[in-house]
Amino acid sequence: LIQMKKVTKDYRLGETIVHALRGITIEIDVGEFVAVWGPSGSGKTTFLNLIGAIDEPTSGYFSFNEREISGLSDDEKSDLRNKSIGFIFQNFNLIPVLTALENVMLPLQIQSLSNAEANQRSMYRLEQVGLSDFVKHRPDKLSGGQRQRVCISRALVTNPSLVIADEPTANLDSDTAMKILELMRDLNNNEKTTFIFSTHDQRLLGKMNRLVRMVDGVIINEEDHV
Amino acid sequence: LIQMKKVTKDYRLGETIVHALRGITIEIDVGEFVAVWGPSGSGKTTFLNLIGAIDEPTSGYFSFNEREISGLSDDEKSDLRNKSIGFIFQNFNLIPVLTALENVMLPLQIQSLSNAEANQRSMYRLEQVGLSDFVKHRPDKLSGGQRQRVCISRALVTNPSLVIADEPTANLDSDTAMKILELMRDLNNNEKTTFIFSTHDQRLLGKMNRLVRMVDGVIINEEDHV
Ligand SMILES: Nc1ncnc2c1ncn2[C@@H]1O[C@H](COP(=O)(O)OP(=O)(O)OP(=O)(O)O)[C@@H](O)[C@H]1O
Ligand SMILES: Nc1ncnc2c1ncn2[C@@H]1O[C@H](COP(=O)(O)OP(=O)(O)OP(=O)(O)O)[C@@H](O)[C@H]1O
Ligand SMILES: [Mg+2]
Ligand SMILES: [Mg+2]
């Protein structure tokens, strides 16, 4: 599904250059359930943003489903994201003037589904994360963990083939985190949905099929579990 | 230091009322190191906002240093917060157009310290959390865990007598989280700084002096550790 060869990512900051990724080589197949972990600032979010075609490498080779990403136009990338990828952002990115339900419906309305179907699928995803009673709340009227769960629902509502989850349980208590993990495991087992996580959460790390360790913009360790 | 008796907090949401706190009775003394934990949506942030005089109870008695909070004017509350309380917010609240350093200096500039002294104290706090190389970055040029650490530095820079920390390690890897905990423990031991946390983080919960469990807006369990 995903192939990266010696991918780098630099950010310019005034006079200096920040080398956020310093040569990433990795393959991730359809149906994997893999977590990237490592110190704060090591490049995990940057890596996930490249996979989600939200950002572009500075150098190196990156292909998604055998198509090289740098060859795609902005429209093609945007289309790819909307149809195939569900993204759970580390800083949420909910739209403040929309309710929880409206935020979750948005990706489906971009796909021109009917309001009725968008509504039904969004309500289903919000129930799955325990938010049935909060669908009319706008983000500022929700707790941190409730906002995080709205983001999770939004990422799943399009039935994506790839879910990219950046710290999806950082604001959740253990019971809720475990329920979310079960939900994602089921999708992975039943629908073959590919999951790529970034997480510091030991409760999740212990349950991954594959762990990729990142330090200072490079992958330094890989572990496979049965 | 803090006394609450049968404190409630209601939010109005259109036609309905959300009973976020349903009768909280608790005492917290100077020098304590206490964590509030419980399910997402159980009222922890609401509770911390009351303690920090950011919000007011709907009913019940609440005093801070023997002074009843409902009797204070907005200016008196604002003064209390700026001089005595350091607040680490669950959703960060950094000012986007200011650098990390400027964000940390802000509470000291409100206190009319000289720029030189504000700068020196802020650099010290940023070093303590490992951010010396990032002081010129604005928040959008920082990782999630780096933003969280800027918030921690900002809360400590005024040398407050009370630190209120809402999920202060949610975005931090284990090594960094442990360093932050050590830093706070030292302040608690050496300066008698009072710490009140809300956290889901098992790495922290295992190291608290006192654990307060909240469910559905009430305290249902207390544990003291030696
Ligand atoms: N301004 C508001 N208006 C209406 N309801 C609110 C408002 N703020 C919070 N709530 C509700 O009050 C309840 C308690 O929220 P609070 O933020 O205190 O929870 P929490 O324990 O901090 O949760 P988390 O662990 O997810 O951060 C939640 O159910 C939330 O939806
Ligand atoms: N737009 C930007 N401009 C400059 N530097 C940036 C930018 N975005 C990120 N960085 C830097 O790149 C490095 C990697 O950031 P990234 O967000 O990928 O880290 P991370 O592993 O996700 O960290 P965390 O665990 O704290 O979320 C960090 O040192 C960060 O300061
Ligand atoms: Mg990150
Ligand atoms: Mg909260």
PDB file of N, CA, C and O in Angstrom, chain B residues 14 19 26 29 36 39-40 72 87-88 92 97 100 108 127 130-131 135 158 166 176 205:
ATOM      1  N   GLY B  14     -29.179  25.259  24.995  1.00  0.00           N
ATOM      2  CA  GLY B  14     -30.506  25.349  24.381  1.00  0.00           C
ATOM      3  C   GLY B  14     -31.560  25.043  25.428  1.00  0.00           C
ATOM      4  O   GLY B  14     -31.617  25.679  26.485  1.00  0.00           O
ATOM      5  N   HIS B  19     -25.727  18.770  33.795  1.00  0.00           N
ATOM      6  CA  HIS B  19     -25.262  18.849  35.186  1.00  0.00           C
ATOM      7  C   HIS B  19     -23.830  18.322  35.254  1.00  0.00           C
ATOM      8  O   HIS B  19     -23.607  17.143  35.495  1.00  0.00           O
ATOM      9  N   ILE B  26     -14.959  18.559  48.999  1.00  0.00           N
ATOM     10  CA  ILE B  26     -13.552  18.142  49.057  1.00  0.00           C
ATOM     11  C   ILE B  26     -12.719  19.216  49.740  1.00  0.00           C
ATOM     12  O   ILE B  26     -13.057  20.397  49.712  1.00  0.00           O
ATOM     13  N   ASP B  29      -5.229  20.633  50.871  1.00  0.00           N
ATOM     14  CA  ASP B  29      -4.350  21.478  51.685  1.00  0.00           C
ATOM     15  C   ASP B  29      -3.143  21.966  50.902  1.00  0.00           C
ATOM     16  O   ASP B  29      -2.775  21.399  49.869  1.00  0.00           O
ATOM     17  N   VAL B  36      -6.971  13.987  40.028  1.00  0.00           N
ATOM     18  CA  VAL B  36      -8.374  13.660  39.817  1.00  0.00           C
ATOM     19  C   VAL B  36      -8.427  12.800  38.555  1.00  0.00           C
ATOM     20  O   VAL B  36      -7.846  13.161  37.537  1.00  0.00           O
ATOM     21  N   PRO B  39     -13.751   8.854  33.998  1.00  0.00           N
ATOM     22  CA  PRO B  39     -14.089   8.761  32.579  1.00  0.00           C
ATOM     23  C   PRO B  39     -14.120  10.107  31.855  1.00  0.00           C
ATOM     24  O   PRO B  39     -14.325  11.164  32.479  1.00  0.00           O
ATOM     25  N   SER B  40     -13.926  10.051  30.569  1.00  0.00           N
ATOM     26  CA  SER B  40     -14.094  11.215  29.716  1.00  0.00           C
ATOM     27  C   SER B  40     -15.498  11.781  29.931  1.00  0.00           C
ATOM     28  O   SER B  40     -16.478  11.046  29.907  1.00  0.00           O
ATOM     29  N   LEU B  72     -15.584  37.476  45.471  1.00  0.00           N
ATOM     30  CA  LEU B  72     -14.520  38.266  44.830  1.00  0.00           C
ATOM     31  C   LEU B  72     -14.991  38.900  43.533  1.00  0.00           C
ATOM     32  O   LEU B  72     -15.803  38.339  42.803  1.00  0.00           O
ATOM     33  N   PHE B  87      -1.764  27.603  35.391  1.00  0.00           N
ATOM     34  CA  PHE B  87      -2.783  26.709  34.816  1.00  0.00           C
ATOM     35  C   PHE B  87      -2.274  26.080  33.529  1.00  0.00           C
ATOM     36  O   PHE B  87      -1.896  26.777  32.607  1.00  0.00           O
ATOM     37  N   ILE B  88      -2.277  24.754  33.469  1.00  0.00           N
ATOM     38  CA  ILE B  88      -1.946  24.045  32.231  1.00  0.00           C
ATOM     39  C   ILE B  88      -3.249  23.529  31.640  1.00  0.00           C
ATOM     40  O   ILE B  88      -3.887  22.644  32.200  1.00  0.00           O
ATOM     41  N   PHE B  92      -4.409  23.629  25.591  1.00  0.00           N
ATOM     42  CA  PHE B  92      -3.217  24.450  25.394  1.00  0.00           C
ATOM     43  C   PHE B  92      -3.458  25.973  25.477  1.00  0.00           C
ATOM     44  O   PHE B  92      -2.894  26.628  26.307  1.00  0.00           O
ATOM     45  N   VAL B  97       0.342  33.936  17.407  1.00  0.00           N
ATOM     46  CA  VAL B  97       1.278  34.877  16.785  1.00  0.00           C
ATOM     47  C   VAL B  97       2.514  35.132  17.636  1.00  0.00           C
ATOM     48  O   VAL B  97       3.408  35.880  17.243  1.00  0.00           O
ATOM     49  N   ALA B 100       7.283  30.560  21.250  1.00  0.00           N
ATOM     50  CA  ALA B 100       7.237  29.809  22.510  1.00  0.00           C
ATOM     51  C   ALA B 100       7.716  30.692  23.660  1.00  0.00           C
ATOM     52  O   ALA B 100       7.061  30.800  24.702  1.00  0.00           O
ATOM     53  N   LEU B 108       4.525  37.074  33.038  1.00  0.00           N
ATOM     54  CA  LEU B 108       5.465  37.927  33.772  1.00  0.00           C
ATOM     55  C   LEU B 108       5.348  39.374  33.305  1.00  0.00           C
ATOM     56  O   LEU B 108       5.510  40.306  34.084  1.00  0.00           O
ATOM     57  N   GLU B 127      14.200  25.582  29.211  1.00  0.00           N
ATOM     58  CA  GLU B 127      15.311  24.609  29.275  1.00  0.00           C
ATOM     59  C   GLU B 127      14.918  23.395  30.088  1.00  0.00           C
ATOM     60  O   GLU B 127      15.217  22.264  29.737  1.00  0.00           O
ATOM     61  N   GLY B 130      13.273  20.870  28.099  1.00  0.00           N
ATOM     62  CA  GLY B 130      13.975  20.409  26.905  1.00  0.00           C
ATOM     63  C   GLY B 130      13.702  21.191  25.639  1.00  0.00           C
ATOM     64  O   GLY B 130      13.906  20.688  24.534  1.00  0.00           O
ATOM     65  N   LEU B 131      13.264  22.440  25.766  1.00  0.00           N
ATOM     66  CA  LEU B 131      12.882  23.196  24.565  1.00  0.00           C
ATOM     67  C   LEU B 131      13.831  24.344  24.212  1.00  0.00           C
ATOM     68  O   LEU B 131      13.455  25.252  23.460  1.00  0.00           O
ATOM     69  N   VAL B 135      12.756  27.869  21.177  1.00  0.00           N
ATOM     70  CA  VAL B 135      12.133  29.032  21.815  1.00  0.00           C
ATOM     71  C   VAL B 135      11.606  30.049  20.810  1.00  0.00           C
ATOM     72  O   VAL B 135      10.686  30.809  21.105  1.00  0.00           O
ATOM     73  N   THR B 158       5.767  31.862  36.716  1.00  0.00           N
ATOM     74  CA  THR B 158       5.444  32.856  37.744  1.00  0.00           C
ATOM     75  C   THR B 158       5.736  32.336  39.149  1.00  0.00           C
ATOM     76  O   THR B 158       5.409  32.982  40.141  1.00  0.00           O
ATOM     77  N   ASP B 166      -4.273  20.233  33.724  1.00  0.00           N
ATOM     78  CA  ASP B 166      -5.325  19.420  33.088  1.00  0.00           C
ATOM     79  C   ASP B 166      -4.695  18.582  31.983  1.00  0.00           C
ATOM     80  O   ASP B 166      -4.376  19.073  30.906  1.00  0.00           O
ATOM     81  N   THR B 176       9.903  11.845  28.504  1.00  0.00           N
ATOM     82  CA  THR B 176       9.593  13.255  28.746  1.00  0.00           C
ATOM     83  C   THR B 176       8.564  13.399  29.866  1.00  0.00           C
ATOM     84  O   THR B 176       8.690  14.264  30.738  1.00  0.00           O
ATOM     85  N   LEU B 205      -0.545   8.463  37.479  1.00  0.00           N
ATOM     86  CA  LEU B 205      -1.471   8.061  38.542  1.00  0.00           C
ATOM     87  C   LEU B 205      -0.773   7.190  39.574  1.00  0.00           C
ATOM     88  O   LEU B 205      -1.051   7.274  40.769  1.00  0.00           O
TER      89      LEU B 205
END
